[in-house]
Amino acid sequence: MTQLSPVTVPGPRRVVSVDLDAPLPRLVADENGTSALVVGYRGGFPVTTIDVLLTEDPADAERALLPLVEDRKSTAETLVAPVADHDLPKISIVVSTIVTRVADIRNLLDYLEHLDYPDYEVVIVDNRVTLPEIDALPGLLDGRDVRLVVERRPGCSAGRNAGVAAAQGEVIAFTDDDVRVDPQWLRSIGTRFVREPEVSAVTGMILPVELATPAQIWYEAYYGGFSGERTFDPVTIVPDDVPGVMRHAQAKAVDPDGTVRKHFAIYGIGGYGAGANWAVRRSAFDAVGGFDPVLGAGVPARGGEDLAIFIDILWGGGRIGFEPRAVVHHRHRQTLEGLHGQLHSNGVGFTALMCELIAKDRRHALVLARLMPRAGKIKLAQLLSRLAGKRDAAAETITEASTTRIPRSLAYHEFRGFPAGPAAYFKSRKFWREVEAKQAV
């Protein structure tokens, strides 16, 4: 049994969606929790989040939410003229699964059936190496307008590549089998591609389905949001076009008005996107060669496959749009053991990804060597902060509910994964060669 660090174990926290243009709901402490993550919506889209302490008096929560109600600065951003249906691209949704979360898959399929979008298809990839005696998948798909693709070679990268090969859309959207999607998810993605034709890919907002267990609450506190940059303002990630070895090695996040919000190395693009919610033009996907089967869940490298494509797009001079209106809700790992495993895989996957990037283009080695001193200082500061039990990214509005202290074990499991990544990468390459050799026989 995993031992907890000496921190207070948080109780359940409610996740509440609130229309800021309507009368506020009555929020009080009950058996479901004494705090809440409130997601504020305007015009049907999320524009902010705030942690709110709940008491027996609903006026306390109302006072905490009133500043959000009175803040109208984001209202204009939601009132964008819609793109006509006939101008929107056909989108193929690809979900690769090994069918271990039957209830979550059923929920996802239910949501995908009711999307507000004129032309889309759902492609489910059965990525199980072997089938169980009792197979739940046929029953899950029965009666649904879903295309089934079978890919028995292991790994989510192989599964997603098979799904894309069978897809018919001009744009490919990816999500996972443990999320729920908002009805406007595809329309927000399609609209961004139409309005910004120079972007190669679009990433979206990932919010939690629930914060019912300590592990789920700690995960939110650890990163300050699923991807680490929970901003509700759309930005475009543009690589810097500087001469020399650093060309396209760094990027800037640019607001719609042209203001540069942030500069960062392209290896940090994970702060603006994750594999559970993103889409790509088929032409851009083909140009970077698709998912690398050496990376990702299901092979020894464990992860990094989605970041690899993001980095390849930027490395080649392409742009990525972050669209906060494209929303999915993710079910975080419910147990501490599961969270430890996820964070360890994140660490392994990241350094395995660096190895694969260098193997494909040795210029990455020169860039990483130049960036290493600064990156090392940042990672050391991050490690010390996390070992101290502090959240990685503080909320703009600090409340008692938003200052959850996290177990040191989370940082330990993530950071011990970093040195294991290179060995996992070479093991993954050997593993995949063996898979291909068996297939060739």
Short mmCIF file of C-alpha atoms in Angstrom, two decimals:
data_model
loop_
_atom_site.label_atom_id
_atom_site.label_comp_id
_atom_site.label_asym_id
_atom_site.label_seq_id
_atom_site.Cartn_x
_atom_site.Cartn_y
_atom_site.Cartn_z
CA MET A 1 0.00 0.00 0.00
CA THR A 2 1.36 3.44 -0.93
CA GLN A 3 2.34 5.60 2.03
CA LEU A 4 1.05 9.16 1.99
CA SER A 5 3.25 12.15 2.67
CA PRO A 6 2.39 14.02 5.88
CA VAL A 7 -0.15 16.34 4.28
CA THR A 8 -3.81 16.81 5.00
CA VAL A 9 -5.91 14.44 2.93
CA PRO A 10 -8.51 16.61 1.17
CA GLY A 11 -12.16 15.71 1.15
CA PRO A 12 -14.20 15.59 -2.04
CA ARG A 13 -14.46 18.78 -4.07
CA ARG A 14 -17.46 19.43 -6.27
CA VAL A 15 -17.09 20.49 -9.90
CA VAL A 16 -19.88 22.96 -10.66
CA SER A 17 -20.69 24.67 -13.97
CA VAL A 18 -22.23 28.12 -13.47
CA ASP A 19 -23.80 30.39 -16.08
CA LEU A 20 -22.49 33.81 -15.07
CA ASP A 21 -25.25 35.55 -17.04
CA ALA A 22 -28.02 33.77 -15.08
CA PRO A 23 -29.03 33.83 -11.40
CA LEU A 24 -26.35 32.16 -9.30
CA PRO A 25 -27.11 28.68 -7.98
CA ARG A 26 -27.43 27.99 -4.28
CA LEU A 27 -24.10 26.46 -3.26
CA VAL A 28 -23.69 25.09 0.25
CA ALA A 29 -21.53 22.50 1.96
CA ASP A 30 -23.03 19.01 1.95
CA GLU A 31 -22.03 15.35 1.85
CA ASN A 32 -20.48 15.96 -1.60
CA GLY A 33 -17.89 18.38 -0.25
CA THR A 34 -17.09 21.64 1.53
CA SER A 35 -15.38 23.23 -1.47
CA ALA A 36 -16.04 23.45 -5.19
CA LEU A 37 -14.21 24.09 -8.42
CA VAL A 38 -16.63 26.47 -10.11
CA VAL A 39 -16.37 26.71 -13.89
CA GLY A 40 -17.91 29.97 -15.04
CA TYR A 41 -19.61 30.03 -18.45
CA ARG A 42 -20.70 32.87 -20.70
CA GLY A 43 -22.51 32.31 -23.97
CA GLY A 44 -22.18 28.55 -23.53
CA PHE A 45 -18.38 28.55 -23.18
CA PRO A 46 -16.14 28.43 -20.09
CA VAL A 47 -14.37 31.72 -19.34
CA THR A 48 -12.90 31.20 -15.85
CA THR A 49 -12.52 28.85 -12.90
CA ILE A 50 -12.36 29.58 -9.19
CA ASP A 51 -12.03 27.46 -6.06
CA VAL A 52 -14.78 28.31 -3.60
CA LEU A 53 -15.12 27.31 0.03
CA LEU A 54 -18.64 26.19 0.86
CA THR A 55 -20.45 26.77 4.13
CA GLU A 56 -24.00 26.29 5.34
CA ASP A 57 -24.78 29.85 4.21
CA PRO A 58 -25.20 30.14 0.40
CA ALA A 59 -24.40 33.87 0.68
CA ASP A 60 -20.73 33.00 1.31
CA ALA A 61 -20.37 31.26 -2.06
CA GLU A 62 -22.37 34.02 -3.74
CA ARG A 63 -19.98 36.66 -2.42
CA ALA A 64 -17.04 34.69 -3.80
CA LEU A 65 -18.66 34.45 -7.25
CA LEU A 66 -19.93 38.03 -7.57
CA PRO A 67 -16.60 39.40 -8.91
CA LEU A 68 -16.86 36.87 -11.75
CA VAL A 69 -20.42 37.94 -12.52
CA GLU A 70 -19.43 41.60 -12.58
CA ASP A 71 -16.35 40.99 -14.76
CA ARG A 72 -17.64 41.36 -18.32
CA LYS A 73 -14.27 41.55 -20.08
CA SER A 74 -14.56 38.04 -21.56
CA THR A 75 -18.15 38.39 -22.75
CA ALA A 76 -17.20 39.96 -26.09
CA GLU A 77 -14.79 37.10 -26.78
CA THR A 78 -17.65 34.59 -26.73
CA LEU A 79 -19.80 36.64 -29.11
CA VAL A 80 -18.02 35.68 -32.33
CA ALA A 81 -20.02 35.47 -35.55
CA PRO A 82 -20.51 31.77 -36.33
CA VAL A 83 -19.03 30.09 -39.37
CA ALA A 84 -21.66 28.77 -41.77
CA ASP A 85 -22.11 25.01 -41.70
CA HIS A 86 -21.16 24.61 -45.36
CA ASP A 87 -17.78 26.29 -44.69
CA LEU A 88 -16.80 23.93 -41.87
CA PRO A 89 -14.46 21.01 -42.70
CA LYS A 90 -15.44 17.37 -42.34
CA ILE A 91 -13.90 16.09 -39.11
CA SER A 92 -13.05 12.51 -38.22
CA ILE A 93 -12.91 11.76 -34.48
CA VAL A 94 -10.38 9.00 -33.73
CA VAL A 95 -10.47 7.19 -30.38
CA SER A 96 -8.03 4.33 -29.79
CA THR A 97 -8.94 2.08 -26.88
CA ILE A 98 -7.98 -1.15 -25.16
CA VAL A 99 -11.49 -1.33 -23.65
CA THR A 100 -10.57 -1.32 -19.97
CA ARG A 101 -12.99 1.48 -18.98
CA VAL A 102 -16.31 0.21 -20.27
CA ALA A 103 -18.56 2.72 -18.47
CA ASP A 104 -16.40 5.65 -19.56
CA ILE A 105 -16.41 4.46 -23.18
CA ARG A 106 -20.20 4.20 -23.13
CA ASN A 107 -20.45 7.74 -21.75
CA LEU A 108 -18.06 9.07 -24.38
CA LEU A 109 -20.00 7.43 -27.21
CA ASP A 110 -23.22 8.91 -25.86
CA TYR A 111 -21.69 12.39 -25.92
CA LEU A 112 -20.20 11.92 -29.39
CA GLU A 113 -23.66 11.07 -30.76
CA HIS A 114 -25.00 14.51 -29.81
CA LEU A 115 -22.34 16.91 -31.05
CA ASP A 116 -23.44 20.16 -32.67
CA TYR A 117 -21.56 19.75 -35.96
CA PRO A 118 -22.79 19.28 -39.52
CA ASP A 119 -20.32 16.74 -40.92
CA TYR A 120 -18.32 14.35 -38.77
CA GLU A 121 -17.61 10.67 -38.25
CA VAL A 122 -16.50 8.63 -35.26
CA VAL A 123 -13.70 6.07 -35.74
CA ILE A 124 -13.12 3.68 -32.84
CA VAL A 125 -9.88 1.70 -32.94
CA ASP A 126 -9.79 -1.63 -31.11
CA ASN A 127 -6.14 -1.63 -30.04
CA ARG A 128 -6.22 -4.77 -27.89
CA VAL A 129 -3.46 -7.28 -28.66
CA THR A 130 -5.69 -10.17 -27.62
CA LEU A 131 -9.42 -10.40 -27.00
CA PRO A 132 -10.97 -11.45 -23.66
CA GLU A 133 -13.40 -14.35 -23.44
CA ILE A 134 -16.22 -11.89 -22.80
CA ASP A 135 -15.89 -8.90 -25.10
CA ALA A 136 -17.80 -5.75 -24.12
CA LEU A 137 -16.96 -3.78 -27.27
CA PRO A 138 -19.61 -5.18 -29.66
CA GLY A 139 -22.33 -4.31 -27.16
CA LEU A 140 -20.94 -0.79 -26.71
CA LEU A 141 -21.01 -0.17 -30.47
CA ASP A 142 -24.30 -1.89 -31.23
CA GLY A 143 -26.76 0.48 -32.88
CA ARG A 144 -24.32 3.38 -33.06
CA ASP A 145 -23.10 5.18 -36.17
CA VAL A 146 -19.46 4.34 -35.52
CA ARG A 147 -16.73 2.93 -37.74
CA LEU A 148 -14.65 0.18 -36.10
CA VAL A 149 -10.97 -0.29 -37.00
CA VAL A 150 -8.89 -3.18 -35.60
CA GLU A 151 -5.18 -2.70 -34.87
CA ARG A 152 -3.62 -5.58 -32.95
CA ARG A 153 -0.12 -4.13 -32.89
CA PRO A 154 0.38 -2.67 -29.41
CA GLY A 155 0.53 0.98 -28.48
CA CYS A 156 -1.76 3.97 -28.75
CA SER A 157 0.39 5.40 -31.54
CA ALA A 158 -0.20 2.37 -33.74
CA GLY A 159 -3.89 2.49 -32.87
CA ARG A 160 -4.28 6.15 -33.73
CA ASN A 161 -2.32 5.79 -36.97
CA ALA A 162 -4.68 3.00 -38.01
CA GLY A 163 -7.65 5.21 -37.18
CA VAL A 164 -6.30 8.09 -39.24
CA ALA A 165 -5.60 5.76 -42.18
CA ALA A 166 -9.29 4.78 -42.20
CA ALA A 167 -10.63 8.29 -41.54
CA GLN A 168 -12.26 10.35 -44.27
CA GLY A 169 -12.11 13.82 -42.74
CA GLU A 170 -10.06 16.82 -43.80
CA VAL A 171 -9.40 17.36 -40.08
CA ILE A 172 -8.66 14.59 -37.56
CA ALA A 173 -9.72 15.15 -33.94
CA PHE A 174 -8.32 12.99 -31.14
CA THR A 175 -9.67 12.29 -27.69
CA ASP A 176 -9.43 9.47 -25.14
CA ASP A 177 -11.89 6.96 -23.79
CA ASP A 178 -11.91 8.53 -20.29
CA VAL A 179 -13.29 11.93 -21.27
CA ARG A 180 -16.63 13.58 -21.95
CA VAL A 181 -16.91 16.18 -24.69
CA ASP A 182 -18.96 19.37 -24.73
CA PRO A 183 -21.65 19.59 -27.45
CA GLN A 184 -19.79 22.55 -29.05
CA TRP A 185 -16.41 20.77 -29.03
CA LEU A 186 -16.17 20.08 -32.76
CA ARG A 187 -17.77 23.34 -33.82
CA SER A 188 -15.16 25.25 -31.82
CA ILE A 189 -12.36 23.25 -33.45
CA GLY A 190 -13.77 23.57 -36.96
CA THR A 191 -14.39 27.29 -36.52
CA ARG A 192 -10.78 27.88 -35.42
CA PHE A 193 -9.43 26.05 -38.48
CA VAL A 194 -11.64 28.15 -40.78
CA ARG A 195 -10.87 31.47 -39.12
CA GLU A 196 -7.13 30.78 -38.87
CA PRO A 197 -6.22 28.80 -41.99
CA GLU A 198 -2.48 29.04 -41.26
CA VAL A 199 -2.67 26.82 -38.15
CA SER A 200 -1.75 23.16 -38.60
CA ALA A 201 -3.30 21.92 -35.36
CA VAL A 202 -5.73 23.07 -32.67
CA THR A 203 -5.58 22.10 -29.01
CA GLY A 204 -8.37 22.66 -26.50
CA MET A 205 -9.37 23.05 -22.86
CA ILE A 206 -9.35 20.04 -20.54
CA LEU A 207 -11.42 20.30 -17.35
CA PRO A 208 -11.97 17.61 -14.70
CA VAL A 209 -15.10 15.47 -14.73
CA GLU A 210 -14.89 15.12 -10.96
CA LEU A 211 -12.66 15.85 -7.99
CA ALA A 212 -14.05 13.12 -5.78
CA THR A 213 -10.83 11.55 -4.45
CA PRO A 214 -7.62 12.94 -2.95
CA ALA A 215 -5.64 11.72 -5.99
CA GLN A 216 -7.85 13.67 -8.38
CA ILE A 217 -7.59 16.85 -6.28
CA TRP A 218 -3.83 16.49 -5.94
CA TYR A 219 -3.44 16.04 -9.70
CA GLU A 220 -5.21 19.34 -10.35
CA ALA A 221 -3.11 21.06 -7.68
CA TYR A 222 0.14 19.49 -8.94
CA TYR A 223 -0.06 20.95 -12.42
CA GLY A 224 -2.43 23.85 -11.80
CA GLY A 225 -4.68 22.38 -14.49
CA PHE A 226 -4.51 19.40 -16.81
CA SER A 227 -2.00 20.85 -19.27
CA GLY A 228 -0.43 23.42 -16.97
CA GLU A 229 -1.65 26.52 -18.86
CA ARG A 230 -5.34 26.77 -17.99
CA THR A 231 -5.92 30.06 -19.70
CA PHE A 232 -9.32 30.91 -21.12
CA ASP A 233 -7.90 33.22 -23.77
CA PRO A 234 -7.20 31.83 -27.25
CA VAL A 235 -3.59 32.05 -28.38
CA THR A 236 -1.60 30.96 -31.41
CA ILE A 237 1.74 29.24 -30.85
CA VAL A 238 4.16 30.63 -33.44
CA PRO A 239 7.76 29.36 -33.75
CA ASP A 240 10.47 32.02 -33.73
CA ASP A 241 12.05 32.28 -37.17
CA VAL A 242 15.58 33.19 -36.12
CA PRO A 243 18.67 32.24 -38.14
CA GLY A 244 21.08 29.53 -37.10
CA VAL A 245 20.83 26.44 -34.98
CA MET A 246 17.97 27.86 -32.84
CA ARG A 247 15.64 28.30 -35.81
CA HIS A 248 12.13 27.20 -34.77
CA ALA A 249 13.49 25.91 -31.43
CA GLN A 250 11.55 28.50 -29.47
CA ALA A 251 8.02 29.78 -29.83
CA LYS A 252 5.73 32.51 -28.61
CA ALA A 253 2.09 32.45 -27.54
CA VAL A 254 0.34 35.28 -29.38
CA ASP A 255 -3.04 36.79 -28.50
CA PRO A 256 -5.56 37.54 -31.28
CA ASP A 257 -4.55 41.23 -31.13
CA GLY A 258 -0.89 40.34 -31.75
CA THR A 259 0.30 40.73 -28.16
CA VAL A 260 2.98 38.21 -27.22
CA ARG A 261 1.85 36.55 -24.02
CA LYS A 262 4.77 34.21 -23.44
CA HIS A 263 8.05 32.91 -24.92
CA PHE A 264 9.13 29.30 -24.36
CA ALA A 265 11.12 26.44 -25.87
CA ILE A 266 9.03 24.26 -28.17
CA TYR A 267 9.71 21.29 -25.87
CA GLY A 268 7.35 22.96 -23.39
CA ILE A 269 4.39 22.91 -25.78
CA GLY A 270 2.71 20.38 -23.49
CA GLY A 271 1.58 23.33 -21.40
CA TYR A 272 -0.81 24.23 -24.20
CA GLY A 273 -2.12 20.86 -25.23
CA ALA A 274 -2.49 17.16 -24.51
CA GLY A 275 -3.56 14.07 -26.42
CA ALA A 276 -7.01 14.01 -24.83
CA ASN A 277 -8.14 17.08 -26.79
CA TRP A 278 -6.59 18.18 -30.05
CA ALA A 279 -7.09 18.13 -33.79
CA VAL A 280 -4.84 18.37 -36.84
CA ARG A 281 -5.20 18.96 -40.54
CA ARG A 282 -4.66 15.67 -42.35
CA SER A 283 -2.06 17.32 -44.57
CA ALA A 284 -0.03 18.41 -41.52
CA PHE A 285 -0.38 14.97 -39.91
CA ASP A 286 0.95 13.28 -43.04
CA ALA A 287 3.77 15.83 -43.37
CA VAL A 288 5.23 14.92 -39.95
CA GLY A 289 4.77 11.18 -40.55
CA GLY A 290 1.96 10.54 -38.09
CA PHE A 291 2.41 9.13 -34.61
CA ASP A 292 5.75 7.52 -33.85
CA PRO A 293 4.95 3.91 -32.80
CA VAL A 294 8.09 3.85 -30.64
CA LEU A 295 6.42 6.38 -28.33
CA GLY A 296 3.21 6.31 -26.33
CA ALA A 297 1.20 4.20 -23.91
CA GLY A 298 1.36 0.49 -24.61
CA VAL A 299 5.09 0.39 -25.45
CA PRO A 300 8.09 0.72 -23.08
CA ALA A 301 8.53 4.46 -23.78
CA ARG A 302 5.09 5.01 -22.15
CA GLY A 303 4.30 8.48 -23.54
CA GLY A 304 5.35 11.49 -25.56
CA GLU A 305 3.59 10.60 -28.81
CA ASP A 306 1.29 13.64 -28.88
CA LEU A 307 4.04 16.06 -27.86
CA ALA A 308 6.22 14.62 -30.62
CA ILE A 309 3.71 15.74 -33.25
CA PHE A 310 3.26 19.17 -31.66
CA ILE A 311 7.04 19.66 -31.63
CA ASP A 312 7.45 18.37 -35.19
CA ILE A 313 4.82 20.84 -36.41
CA LEU A 314 6.57 23.79 -34.73
CA TRP A 315 10.02 22.51 -35.72
CA GLY A 316 8.89 22.60 -39.33
CA GLY A 317 7.61 26.17 -39.00
CA GLY A 318 3.94 25.33 -38.51
CA ARG A 319 1.54 26.97 -36.06
CA ILE A 320 -0.71 25.55 -33.35
CA GLY A 321 -3.85 27.25 -32.09
CA PHE A 322 -5.00 26.88 -28.50
CA GLU A 323 -8.81 27.15 -28.47
CA PRO A 324 -10.32 27.28 -24.96
CA ARG A 325 -13.88 26.94 -26.28
CA ALA A 326 -13.09 23.39 -27.46
CA VAL A 327 -13.76 21.68 -24.13
CA VAL A 328 -13.51 18.11 -22.90
CA HIS A 329 -13.84 16.84 -19.35
CA HIS A 330 -11.26 14.28 -18.20
CA ARG A 331 -11.64 11.69 -15.47
CA HIS A 332 -8.37 11.87 -13.56
CA ARG A 333 -6.83 8.80 -11.93
CA GLN A 334 -8.91 8.02 -8.86
CA THR A 335 -6.26 6.30 -6.73
CA LEU A 336 -2.88 7.46 -5.51
CA GLU A 337 -1.28 4.34 -7.00
CA GLY A 338 -2.78 5.16 -10.38
CA LEU A 339 -1.61 8.78 -10.12
CA HIS A 340 1.93 7.70 -9.19
CA GLY A 341 1.99 5.45 -12.26
CA GLN A 342 0.75 8.23 -14.51
CA LEU A 343 3.31 10.74 -13.27
CA HIS A 344 6.14 8.21 -13.56
CA SER A 345 5.05 7.48 -17.13
CA ASN A 346 5.02 11.22 -17.85
CA GLY A 347 8.64 11.47 -16.73
CA VAL A 348 9.74 8.41 -18.68
CA GLY A 349 7.84 9.49 -21.77
CA PHE A 350 9.29 12.99 -21.81
CA THR A 351 12.96 11.99 -21.86
CA ALA A 352 12.21 9.09 -24.21
CA LEU A 353 10.69 11.70 -26.52
CA MET A 354 13.87 13.80 -26.35
CA CYS A 355 15.87 10.74 -27.42
CA GLU A 356 13.57 10.11 -30.36
CA LEU A 357 13.74 13.75 -31.48
CA ILE A 358 17.54 13.63 -31.48
CA ALA A 359 17.51 10.33 -33.39
CA LYS A 360 15.38 11.95 -36.11
CA ASP A 361 17.26 15.27 -36.28
CA ARG A 362 20.62 15.78 -34.57
CA ARG A 363 20.03 19.54 -34.45
CA HIS A 364 17.76 18.85 -31.47
CA ALA A 365 20.87 17.76 -29.53
CA LEU A 366 22.55 21.12 -30.17
CA VAL A 367 19.43 23.03 -29.20
CA LEU A 368 18.88 21.00 -26.04
CA ALA A 369 22.51 21.44 -25.02
CA ARG A 370 22.14 25.21 -25.39
CA LEU A 371 18.88 25.25 -23.43
CA MET A 372 20.01 22.78 -20.74
CA PRO A 373 21.46 25.24 -18.16
CA ARG A 374 18.30 27.35 -18.01
CA ALA A 375 16.00 24.31 -18.21
CA GLY A 376 17.95 22.63 -15.42
CA LYS A 377 17.45 25.63 -13.13
CA ILE A 378 13.72 25.70 -13.89
CA LYS A 379 13.32 21.95 -13.27
CA LEU A 380 15.31 22.15 -10.03
CA ALA A 381 13.14 25.01 -8.77
CA GLN A 382 10.05 23.07 -9.81
CA LEU A 383 11.26 19.95 -8.00
CA LEU A 384 12.01 21.87 -4.79
CA SER A 385 8.61 23.56 -4.94
CA ARG A 386 6.79 20.29 -5.42
CA LEU A 387 8.79 18.50 -2.74
CA ALA A 388 7.73 21.31 -0.43
CA GLY A 389 4.13 20.36 -1.21
CA LYS A 390 3.32 23.54 -3.11
CA ARG A 391 1.10 23.65 -6.18
CA ASP A 392 2.99 24.14 -9.41
CA ALA A 393 0.89 27.02 -10.71
CA ALA A 394 -1.04 29.16 -8.27
CA ALA A 395 -4.51 30.33 -9.19
CA GLU A 396 -5.03 33.99 -9.93
CA THR A 397 -7.50 34.16 -7.06
CA ILE A 398 -6.02 32.47 -4.01
CA THR A 399 -8.42 30.92 -1.55
CA GLU A 400 -8.00 28.28 1.10
CA ALA A 401 -9.53 25.80 -1.33
CA SER A 402 -6.91 26.59 -3.97
CA THR A 403 -3.87 26.11 -1.74
CA THR A 404 -4.04 22.33 -1.46
CA ARG A 405 -0.71 20.89 -0.35
CA ILE A 406 0.42 17.90 -2.34
CA PRO A 407 2.30 14.75 -1.26
CA ARG A 408 6.03 14.73 -1.99
CA SER A 409 5.55 11.30 -3.51
CA LEU A 410 4.04 12.86 -6.64
CA ALA A 411 7.22 14.75 -7.48
CA TYR A 412 9.31 11.72 -6.57
CA HIS A 413 7.50 9.44 -9.01
CA GLU A 414 7.57 11.97 -11.86
CA PHE A 415 11.18 13.02 -11.48
CA ARG A 416 12.49 9.48 -11.07
CA GLY A 417 10.97 8.77 -14.46
CA PHE A 418 13.22 11.29 -16.23
CA PRO A 419 16.49 9.31 -15.95
CA ALA A 420 14.65 6.11 -16.91
CA GLY A 421 13.48 7.56 -20.23
CA PRO A 422 16.55 6.92 -22.41
CA ALA A 423 16.74 3.23 -21.51
CA ALA A 424 12.98 2.93 -22.04
CA TYR A 425 13.36 4.55 -25.47
CA PHE A 426 15.96 2.04 -26.67
CA LYS A 427 13.92 -0.79 -25.21
CA SER A 428 10.89 0.53 -27.05
CA ARG A 429 12.79 0.66 -30.35
CA LYS A 430 13.84 -2.97 -29.90
CA PHE A 431 10.31 -3.91 -28.88
CA TRP A 432 8.79 -2.32 -31.98
CA ARG A 433 11.34 -3.96 -34.31
CA GLU A 434 10.29 -7.32 -32.88
CA VAL A 435 6.62 -6.47 -33.41
CA GLU A 436 7.23 -5.60 -37.04
CA ALA A 437 9.36 -8.71 -37.56
CA LYS A 438 6.56 -10.93 -36.28
CA GLN A 439 4.09 -9.21 -38.56
CA ALA A 440 6.35 -9.74 -41.55
CA VAL A 441 6.49 -13.51 -40.99
#
